[in-house]
Amino acid sequence: MIQPILPFLLFFAIWPLSGDDPLATGFPTEASGNIRFQADVVLFEEDGVIAPEVSIAIPRDALEAELSDSLRVRVAVAMLDRDGQARVEYQTELPLDPDSTAGETSTFPVPERWLRLHPKWFEGTRGMRITVEDVTRLKVGLLDKLRGEHPAGVAEGRLDWPMRRLTDSDSDSDSDSDSDSELDPDSDAGTEFGSDSTAVDGGIFGADEADGLLMSGLLFAWAQADEKPASGLPGFRSVRARLHPNPFHYYGLHQPVMTVYWERYGLPPEVEDGAPLVLVHEITALEGAETVTVVRNEVAASNDSRWELQRFDVSKLASGAYRLDVRIERPDGTVLAATDGEFQVVWEKRRWTEDEQTLLRYAELLLLSRAEHESLLVMDRGAQEEFLRRFWDRLYPTSPGEPNPKEAEFLRRIEFANREFGTKAKEGYRTDQGRVFIRFGSPDEITFNLNPQDRELLAYVLPQEIDDPGESLEARLRQTKRRSLRDNRAYEVWDYFSQGDPLIPEFAGMQHGLKFIFVDELGVGDFLLVYSNLPGNLR
């Protein structure tokens, strides 16, 4: 694993960002673009200064589309202010061995190239934009090559700060400030604590950059790292370097033990050295807000910084999204500091390797209501797995962990559609023929004509094929309004004698079969649907 400190080129530049708000979501996150890497950022403290640690997992095949004796990536980390604008950017170029990946020597199921970066903190930072660019090769497009553009991916998000209990003096002194040091406990920016915690002094919780951290964020780890850390690293960086990070936050099938690392720094002003404290680790299922596990460890307060490591067996947890809350409390339950992080429990092998684009394709083809479709797309990976498992189990109940035959058939049809109906401009599942095939299976009868002549022309065939008894002759003739006797475009007619083999039963009351007529309107092999007796629209 490469661990540069990022002594990059430094640019003081301010520019507006276009598109979505880069601070709308936090880390971890998946990059967009040509290189769909995964990134996570955790805030630590080293020598009294905030020290972010960036973990990046780059898919191995993202950098090996062309063989090369050497690979080089350019990594840029931009520090974003509260408005999402970049105030400073660090850059570096790193060599990568094309024959070496951590994925081949570790237990992580997906071969990845791992980077761990430590950019210098810039005061006022509230988010990051991380760009990974493959400088070894150019994009495949002609214009891209002329412009010298390289494949790249971009991940951006806000930094979620560990929260601390602000004393009355902190609150009073900052009451006229616009900084983040004082947060309204009723606002979305505050931290909500469980019912087992009480704030006996009525304090305010916030993140005070000037006063530093009482505790770090949470580093979700996969396992112990294979390589030995370098010597002379600041703070507890040498301890963290012994852990293989898990920027995906996935656990379950390939790793049933979740390892979480964090650090605590000194004492709050109101706590004496040696006073008893309680470290609370609480796991909550996001669906239903049900507490799953609570671990309490009693420790003595110390002015010295300490690191903490906690492992959890998640083998009994169902698929879904969970949150781990970590709190430093007094014995009476008063919360002094708190941080949290979400993780996913995933038990199906395919879910570990699916990227967001694959999921979008998957969801687009399912017969979901608009609300269900929109809800699925914003779910975390574990929640998506649970949603889809319930969806397929409604059609064909299976035991937990077993493959669902209906889902397997759905995926087979997608693969067939991509192979048989795809064009240079469109994947097969997006074509009209592909969508009909995925939804209803193979037709019972296909009539096709690649070069129709005379009485086989569309002007003659369409009125004959439109056999819906609800359509009058006049209505059927309207279907041929723009079809002249010179129109010899290729066409196919698909007939299902009943309802075909639908994945999802839809039209139990239909008394007649289904018919679909496709025409190669542009002569490029993309047959468009021009008629169907299907009730409603084909999604």
Coordinates of N, CA and C in Angstrom, one line a residue, residues 69-254:
D69 N 4.3 -1.3 -19.2 CA 5.4 -1.7 -18.2 C 5.3 -1.0 -16.9
S70 N 4.6 0.2 -16.9 CA 4.5 0.9 -15.7 C 3.2 1.7 -15.7
L71 N 2.6 1.9 -14.6 CA 1.4 2.7 -14.4 C 1.7 3.9 -13.5
R72 N 1.1 5.0 -13.9 CA 1.2 6.2 -13.0 C -0.2 6.8 -12.9
V73 N -0.5 7.2 -11.7 CA -1.7 7.9 -11.5 C -1.4 9.3 -10.9
R74 N -2.2 10.3 -11.2 CA -2.1 11.6 -10.6 C -3.3 11.7 -9.7
V75 N -3.0 12.0 -8.4 CA -4.0 12.2 -7.4 C -4.1 13.6 -7.0
A76 N -5.2 14.2 -7.0 CA -5.4 15.6 -6.5 C -6.5 15.6 -5.4
V77 N -6.2 16.3 -4.3 CA -7.1 16.5 -3.2 C -7.4 17.9 -3.0
A78 N -8.6 18.3 -3.2 CA -9.0 19.7 -3.1 C -9.7 19.9 -1.8
M79 N -9.4 20.9 -1.0 CA -10.0 21.2 0.3 C -11.2 22.2 0.0
L80 N -12.4 21.8 0.4 CA -13.6 22.6 0.1 C -14.0 23.3 1.3
D81 N -14.5 24.6 1.1 CA -15.0 25.3 2.3 C -16.5 25.1 2.4
R82 N -17.1 25.8 3.3 CA -18.5 25.5 3.6 C -19.5 25.8 2.4
D83 N -19.0 26.5 1.4 CA -19.8 26.8 0.2 C -19.5 25.8 -0.9
G84 N -18.6 24.8 -0.6 CA -18.3 23.8 -1.6 C -17.2 24.3 -2.6
Q85 N -16.6 25.4 -2.3 CA -15.5 25.9 -3.2 C -14.2 25.5 -2.7
A86 N -13.3 25.2 -3.7 CA -11.9 24.7 -3.4 C -11.0 25.9 -3.0
R87 N -10.4 25.8 -1.8 CA -9.5 26.9 -1.3 C -8.1 26.5 -1.6
V88 N -7.8 25.2 -1.6 CA -6.4 24.8 -1.8 C -6.5 23.4 -2.4
E89 N -5.5 23.1 -3.2 CA -5.5 21.7 -3.8 C -4.1 21.2 -3.8
Y90 N -4.0 19.9 -3.4 CA -2.7 19.2 -3.4 C -2.7 18.2 -4.6
Q91 N -1.5 18.0 -5.2 CA -1.4 17.1 -6.3 C -0.1 16.3 -6.1
T92 N -0.1 15.0 -6.6 CA 1.1 14.2 -6.6 C 0.9 13.2 -7.7
E93 N 2.0 12.6 -8.2 CA 1.9 11.5 -9.2 C 2.6 10.3 -8.5
L94 N 2.0 9.1 -8.6 CA 2.5 7.9 -8.0 C 2.6 6.8 -9.0
P95 N 3.8 6.1 -8.9 CA 3.9 4.9 -9.8 C 3.2 3.7 -9.1
L96 N 2.6 2.8 -10.0 CA 2.0 1.6 -9.5 C 2.6 0.5 -10.2
D97 N 2.9 -0.6 -9.5 CA 3.3 -1.8 -10.2 C 2.2 -2.5 -10.8
P98 N 2.2 -2.7 -12.2 CA 1.0 -3.3 -12.8 C 0.8 -4.8 -12.4
D99 N 1.8 -5.4 -11.8 CA 1.6 -6.9 -11.5 C 1.4 -7.1 -10.0
S100 N 1.1 -6.0 -9.3 CA 0.9 -6.1 -7.8 C -0.3 -5.4 -7.4
T101 N -1.2 -6.1 -6.7 CA -2.3 -5.5 -6.0 C -2.5 -6.1 -4.7
A102 N -3.0 -5.2 -3.8 CA -3.3 -5.7 -2.4 C -4.4 -6.8 -2.5
G103 N -5.3 -6.7 -3.5 CA -6.4 -7.7 -3.6 C -5.9 -9.1 -3.8
E104 N -4.7 -9.3 -4.3 CA -4.2 -10.7 -4.6 C -3.6 -11.3 -3.3
T105 N -3.2 -10.5 -2.3 CA -2.5 -11.0 -1.2 C -3.3 -10.8 0.1
S106 N -4.4 -10.1 0.0 CA -5.3 -9.9 1.2 C -6.6 -10.7 1.0
T107 N -7.4 -10.7 2.0 CA -8.6 -11.5 2.0 C -9.8 -10.7 1.3
F108 N -9.5 -9.4 0.9 CA -10.6 -8.6 0.3 C -11.0 -9.3 -1.0
P109 N -12.3 -9.4 -1.3 CA -12.7 -10.2 -2.4 C -12.5 -9.6 -3.8
V110 N -12.3 -8.3 -3.8 CA -12.2 -7.6 -5.1 C -10.8 -7.1 -5.3
P111 N -10.1 -7.5 -6.3 CA -8.7 -6.9 -6.5 C -8.8 -5.4 -6.7
E112 N -8.1 -4.8 -5.8 CA -8.0 -3.3 -5.8 C -6.6 -2.8 -5.7
R113 N -6.4 -1.6 -6.1 CA -5.1 -0.9 -5.7 C -5.4 0.1 -4.6
W114 N -4.7 0.0 -3.6 CA -5.0 0.8 -2.4 C -4.0 1.9 -2.2
L115 N -4.5 3.1 -1.9 CA -3.7 4.3 -1.6 C -4.2 4.8 -0.3
R116 N -3.2 5.3 0.5 CA -3.5 6.0 1.7 C -2.8 7.3 1.7
L117 N -3.5 8.4 1.8 CA -2.9 9.7 1.6 C -3.2 10.5 2.9
H118 N -2.2 11.5 3.1 CA -2.3 12.3 4.3 C -2.1 13.8 3.9
P119 N -3.1 14.4 3.3 CA -3.0 15.8 2.9 C -2.9 16.8 4.1
K120 N -2.1 17.8 4.0 CA -2.0 18.8 5.1 C -3.3 19.5 5.3
W121 N -3.7 19.7 6.5 CA -5.0 20.4 6.9 C -4.9 21.8 6.5
F122 N -6.1 22.3 6.0 CA -6.2 23.7 5.7 C -7.4 24.2 6.5
E123 N -7.2 25.3 7.3 CA -8.2 25.8 8.2 C -9.5 26.2 7.4
G124 N -10.6 25.8 8.0 CA -11.9 26.1 7.4 C -12.4 25.1 6.4
T125 N -11.7 24.0 6.3 CA -12.1 22.9 5.4 C -13.3 22.2 5.9
R126 N -14.3 22.0 5.0 CA -15.5 21.3 5.4 C -15.8 20.1 4.5
G127 N -15.0 20.0 3.4 CA -15.3 18.9 2.5 C -14.0 18.6 1.7
M128 N -14.0 17.6 0.9 CA -12.9 17.3 0.0 C -13.4 16.8 -1.4
R129 N -12.6 17.1 -2.4 CA -12.8 16.6 -3.7 C -11.6 15.8 -4.1
I130 N -11.7 14.5 -4.4 CA -10.5 13.7 -4.7 C -10.6 13.2 -6.1
T131 N -9.6 13.5 -6.9 CA -9.5 13.1 -8.3 C -8.3 12.2 -8.5
V132 N -8.6 11.0 -9.2 CA -7.6 10.1 -9.6 C -7.6 10.0 -11.1
E133 N -6.4 10.3 -11.7 CA -6.3 10.3 -13.1 C -5.2 9.3 -13.6
D134 N -5.5 8.5 -14.6 CA -4.5 7.6 -15.1 C -3.7 8.3 -16.2
V135 N -2.5 8.7 -15.9 CA -1.7 9.5 -16.8 C -0.9 8.6 -17.7
T136 N -1.0 7.2 -17.6 CA -0.3 6.3 -18.5 C -1.0 6.3 -19.9
R137 N -2.3 6.5 -19.9 CA -3.0 6.3 -21.2 C -4.0 7.4 -21.4
L138 N -4.4 7.6 -22.6 CA -5.4 8.6 -23.0 C -6.8 8.0 -23.1
K139 N -7.9 8.8 -23.0 CA -9.2 8.3 -23.3 C -9.3 7.7 -24.7
V140 N -10.3 6.9 -24.9 CA -10.4 6.2 -26.2 C -11.0 7.1 -27.3
G141 N -11.7 8.1 -27.0 CA -12.4 9.0 -27.9 C -11.4 9.8 -28.7
L142 N -11.6 10.0 -30.0 CA -10.7 10.8 -30.9 C -10.5 12.2 -30.4
L143 N -11.6 12.9 -30.0 CA -11.4 14.2 -29.5 C -10.7 14.2 -28.2
D144 N -10.9 13.2 -27.3 CA -10.2 13.2 -26.1 C -8.7 13.0 -26.3
K145 N -8.3 12.2 -27.3 CA -6.9 11.9 -27.6 C -6.3 13.2 -28.2
L146 N -7.0 13.9 -29.0 CA -6.5 15.2 -29.5 C -6.3 16.2 -28.4
R147 N -7.2 16.2 -27.4 CA -7.0 17.1 -26.3 C -6.1 16.6 -25.3
G148 N -5.6 15.4 -25.4 CA -4.7 14.8 -24.4 C -5.3 14.5 -23.1
E149 N -6.6 14.2 -23.1 CA -7.4 13.9 -21.8 C -7.2 12.4 -21.4
H150 N -7.0 12.3 -20.1 CA -6.8 11.0 -19.5 C -8.0 10.5 -18.8
P151 N -8.2 9.1 -18.7 CA -9.3 8.6 -17.8 C -9.1 9.1 -16.4
A152 N -10.2 9.5 -15.8 CA -10.2 10.0 -14.4 C -11.5 9.7 -13.7
G153 N -11.4 9.8 -12.4 CA -12.6 9.6 -11.6 C -12.6 10.7 -10.5
V154 N -13.8 11.1 -10.0 CA -13.9 12.2 -9.0 C -14.8 11.8 -7.9
A155 N -14.4 11.9 -6.7 CA -15.2 11.6 -5.5 C -15.2 12.9 -4.6
E156 N -16.3 13.3 -4.2 CA -16.4 14.5 -3.3 C -17.5 14.3 -2.2
G157 N -17.2 15.0 -1.1 CA -18.2 14.9 0.0 C -17.8 15.8 1.1
R158 N -18.7 15.9 2.1 CA -18.4 16.7 3.3 C -17.6 15.9 4.3
L159 N -17.0 16.6 5.2 CA -16.3 15.9 6.3 C -17.2 15.9 7.5
D160 N -17.5 14.8 8.1 CA -18.3 14.7 9.3 C -17.4 14.7 10.5
W161 N -17.6 15.8 11.3 CA -16.7 16.0 12.4 C -17.1 15.2 13.6
P162 N -16.1 14.7 14.4 CA -16.5 14.2 15.7 C -17.0 15.3 16.6
M163 N -18.0 15.1 17.3 CA -18.7 16.1 18.1 C -18.2 16.1 19.6
R164 N -18.1 17.2 20.2 CA -17.7 17.3 21.6 C -18.7 18.2 22.3
R165 N -18.7 17.9 23.6 CA -19.6 18.7 24.5 C -18.9 20.1 24.8
L166 N -19.5 21.2 24.3 CA -19.0 22.5 24.5 C -19.4 23.0 25.9
T167 N -18.4 23.5 26.7 CA -18.8 24.0 28.0 C -19.5 25.4 27.9
D168 N -20.0 25.8 29.0 CA -20.7 27.1 29.0 C -19.8 28.2 28.5
S169 N -18.6 28.2 28.9 CA -17.6 29.3 28.5 C -17.4 29.2 27.0
D170 N -17.3 28.0 26.4 CA -17.2 27.9 24.9 C -18.4 28.5 24.2
S171 N -19.6 28.1 24.7 CA -20.8 28.6 24.1 C -20.9 30.1 24.1
D172 N -20.6 30.7 25.3 CA -20.7 32.1 25.5 C -19.7 32.9 24.6
S173 N -18.5 32.4 24.6 CA -17.5 33.1 23.8 C -17.7 33.1 22.3
D174 N -18.4 32.1 21.9 CA -18.6 31.9 20.4 C -20.0 32.3 20.0
S175 N -20.8 33.0 20.9 CA -22.1 33.2 20.6 C -22.3 34.2 19.4
D176 N -21.3 35.1 19.2 CA -21.4 36.1 18.1 C -20.6 35.6 16.9
S177 N -20.2 34.4 16.8 CA -19.3 33.9 15.7 C -20.2 33.2 14.7
D178 N -19.7 33.2 13.4 CA -20.3 32.4 12.4 C -19.7 31.0 12.2
S179 N -18.7 30.7 13.1 CA -18.0 29.4 13.0 C -18.9 28.3 13.3
D180 N -18.4 27.1 13.1 CA -19.2 25.8 13.4 C -19.0 25.4 14.9
S181 N -18.4 26.3 15.7 CA -18.0 25.8 17.1 C -19.3 25.7 17.9
E182 N -20.4 26.4 17.6 CA -21.6 26.2 18.4 C -22.7 25.8 17.4
L183 N -23.4 24.7 17.8 CA -24.4 24.2 17.0 C -25.7 24.1 17.8
D184 N -26.8 24.5 17.2 CA -28.1 24.3 17.8 C -28.4 22.8 17.9
P185 N -28.7 22.4 19.2 CA -28.9 20.9 19.3 C -30.2 20.4 18.6
D186 N -31.0 21.4 18.1 CA -32.2 20.9 17.4 C -32.0 21.0 15.9
S187 N -30.8 21.5 15.4 CA -30.5 21.6 14.0 C -30.0 20.2 13.5
D188 N -30.0 20.1 12.1 CA -29.6 18.9 11.5 C -28.1 18.7 11.6
A189 N -27.4 19.8 11.9 CA -25.9 19.6 12.0 C -25.5 19.0 13.4
G190 N -26.4 19.0 14.4 CA -26.0 18.4 15.6 C -26.0 16.9 15.7
T191 N -25.6 16.4 16.8 CA -25.6 14.9 16.9 C -26.7 14.5 17.9
E192 N -27.5 13.6 17.5 CA -28.6 13.1 18.4 C -28.1 11.9 19.2
F193 N -28.3 11.9 20.5 CA -27.8 10.8 21.3 C -28.9 10.0 21.8
G194 N -28.6 8.7 22.1 CA -29.6 7.8 22.5 C -30.3 8.1 23.8
S195 N -31.3 7.4 24.1 CA -32.1 7.7 25.3 C -31.4 7.3 26.6
D196 N -30.3 6.4 26.4 CA -29.5 6.0 27.6 C -28.5 7.0 28.0
S197 N -28.4 8.1 27.3 CA -27.4 9.2 27.6 C -28.2 10.4 28.0
T198 N -27.7 11.1 29.0 CA -28.3 12.4 29.5 C -27.3 13.5 29.6
A199 N -27.7 14.7 29.3 CA -26.9 15.9 29.3 C -27.2 16.6 30.6
V200 N -26.6 16.3 31.7 CA -27.0 16.9 33.0 C -26.8 18.4 33.1
D201 N -25.8 18.9 32.3 CA -25.5 20.3 32.4 C -26.2 21.1 31.3
G202 N -27.1 20.4 30.5 CA -27.7 21.2 29.4 C -26.8 21.8 28.4
G203 N -25.6 21.1 28.2 CA -24.6 21.6 27.3 C -25.0 21.5 25.8
I204 N -24.2 22.2 25.0 CA -24.4 22.2 23.5 C -23.3 21.3 22.9
F205 N -23.6 20.5 21.9 CA -22.7 19.7 21.3 C -22.3 20.3 19.9
G206 N -21.0 20.3 19.6 CA -20.6 20.8 18.3 C -19.2 20.4 18.0
A207 N -18.6 21.0 16.9 CA -17.3 20.7 16.5 C -16.5 22.0 16.5
D208 N -15.5 22.1 17.3 CA -14.7 23.3 17.5 C -13.4 23.1 16.9
E209 N -13.1 23.6 15.7 CA -11.8 23.4 15.0 C -10.7 24.1 15.8
A210 N -11.0 25.2 16.4 CA -9.9 25.9 17.1 C -9.5 25.1 18.4
D211 N -10.4 24.5 19.1 CA -10.0 23.7 20.3 C -9.5 22.3 20.0
G212 N -9.6 21.9 18.7 CA -9.1 20.6 18.4 C -10.2 19.5 18.7
L213 N -9.7 18.3 18.6 CA -10.6 17.1 18.8 C -10.4 16.4 20.1
L214 N -11.5 15.9 20.7 CA -11.4 15.0 21.9 C -11.3 13.6 21.4
M215 N -11.9 13.3 20.2 CA -11.8 12.0 19.7 C -11.7 12.1 18.1
S216 N -11.2 11.1 17.5 CA -11.1 11.1 16.0 C -12.4 10.6 15.4
G217 N -12.5 10.5 14.1 CA -13.5 9.8 13.4 C -13.2 8.3 13.5
L218 N -14.1 7.5 12.9 CA -13.9 6.1 12.9 C -13.3 5.5 11.6
L219 N -12.2 4.8 11.8 CA -11.6 4.1 10.7 C -12.1 2.7 10.7
F220 N -12.9 2.4 9.6 CA -13.4 1.0 9.4 C -12.3 0.2 8.7
A221 N -11.9 -0.9 9.3 CA -10.7 -1.7 8.8 C -11.2 -3.0 8.3
W222 N -10.5 -3.6 7.4 CA -10.8 -4.9 6.9 C -10.0 -6.0 7.6
A223 N -8.7 -5.8 7.8 CA -7.9 -6.8 8.5 C -6.6 -6.2 8.8
Q224 N -5.6 -6.9 9.3 CA -4.3 -6.4 9.5 C -3.6 -6.3 8.2
A225 N -2.9 -5.2 8.0 CA -2.2 -5.0 6.7 C -1.0 -6.0 6.6
D226 N -0.7 -6.3 5.3 CA 0.4 -7.3 5.0 C 1.8 -6.7 5.3
E227 N 2.0 -5.4 4.9 CA 3.3 -4.8 5.0 C 3.5 -4.2 6.3
K228 N 4.8 -4.0 6.7 CA 5.1 -3.3 7.9 C 5.2 -1.8 7.7
P229 N 4.7 -1.1 8.7 CA 4.7 0.4 8.5 C 6.1 1.0 8.6
A230 N 6.3 2.1 7.9 CA 7.5 2.8 7.9 C 7.8 3.3 9.3
S231 N 9.0 3.6 9.7 CA 9.4 4.1 11.0 C 9.3 5.6 11.0
G232 N 9.2 6.2 12.2 CA 9.2 7.7 12.3 C 7.9 8.4 11.9
L233 N 6.8 7.6 11.8 CA 5.5 8.3 11.4 C 5.0 9.1 12.6
P234 N 4.3 10.2 12.4 CA 3.8 11.1 13.5 C 2.6 10.4 14.1
G235 N 2.4 10.8 15.4 CA 1.2 10.4 16.1 C 1.1 8.9 16.1
F236 N -0.2 8.4 16.0 CA -0.5 7.0 15.9 C -0.6 6.5 14.4
R237 N 0.0 7.2 13.5 CA -0.1 6.8 12.1 C 0.6 5.4 11.9
S238 N 1.6 5.1 12.6 CA 2.2 3.8 12.5 C 1.3 2.7 13.0
V239 N 0.4 3.0 13.9 CA -0.6 2.0 14.4 C -1.6 1.8 13.3
R240 N -2.1 2.9 12.8 CA -3.1 2.9 11.7 C -2.6 2.2 10.5
A241 N -1.3 2.3 10.2 CA -0.7 1.7 9.0 C -0.7 0.2 9.1
R242 N -0.9 -0.3 10.3 CA -0.9 -1.8 10.4 C -2.3 -2.4 10.1
L243 N -3.3 -1.5 9.8 CA -4.6 -2.0 9.5 C -4.9 -1.8 8.0
H244 N -5.5 -2.7 7.4 CA -5.9 -2.6 6.0 C -7.3 -1.9 6.0
P245 N -7.4 -0.7 5.5 CA -8.6 0.1 5.5 C -9.7 -0.6 4.7
N246 N -10.9 -0.3 5.0 CA -12.1 -0.7 4.3 C -13.0 0.5 3.9
P247 N -12.6 1.2 2.9 CA -13.3 2.4 2.5 C -14.7 2.1 2.0
F248 N -15.0 0.9 1.7 CA -16.4 0.5 1.3 C -17.3 0.4 2.5
H249 N -16.8 0.1 3.7 CA -17.6 -0.2 4.9 C -18.5 -1.4 4.7
Y250 N -18.1 -2.4 3.9 CA -18.9 -3.6 3.7 C -18.4 -4.7 4.6
Y251 N -19.3 -5.4 5.2 CA -19.0 -6.6 6.0 C -20.0 -7.6 5.8
G252 N -19.8 -8.9 6.2 CA -20.7 -9.9 6.0 C -20.1 -11.1 5.3
L253 N -20.5 -11.4 4.1 CA -20.1 -12.6 3.4 C -18.6 -12.9 3.4
H254 N -17.8 -11.9 3.0 CA -16.3 -12.1 2.9 C -15.6 -11.7 4.2

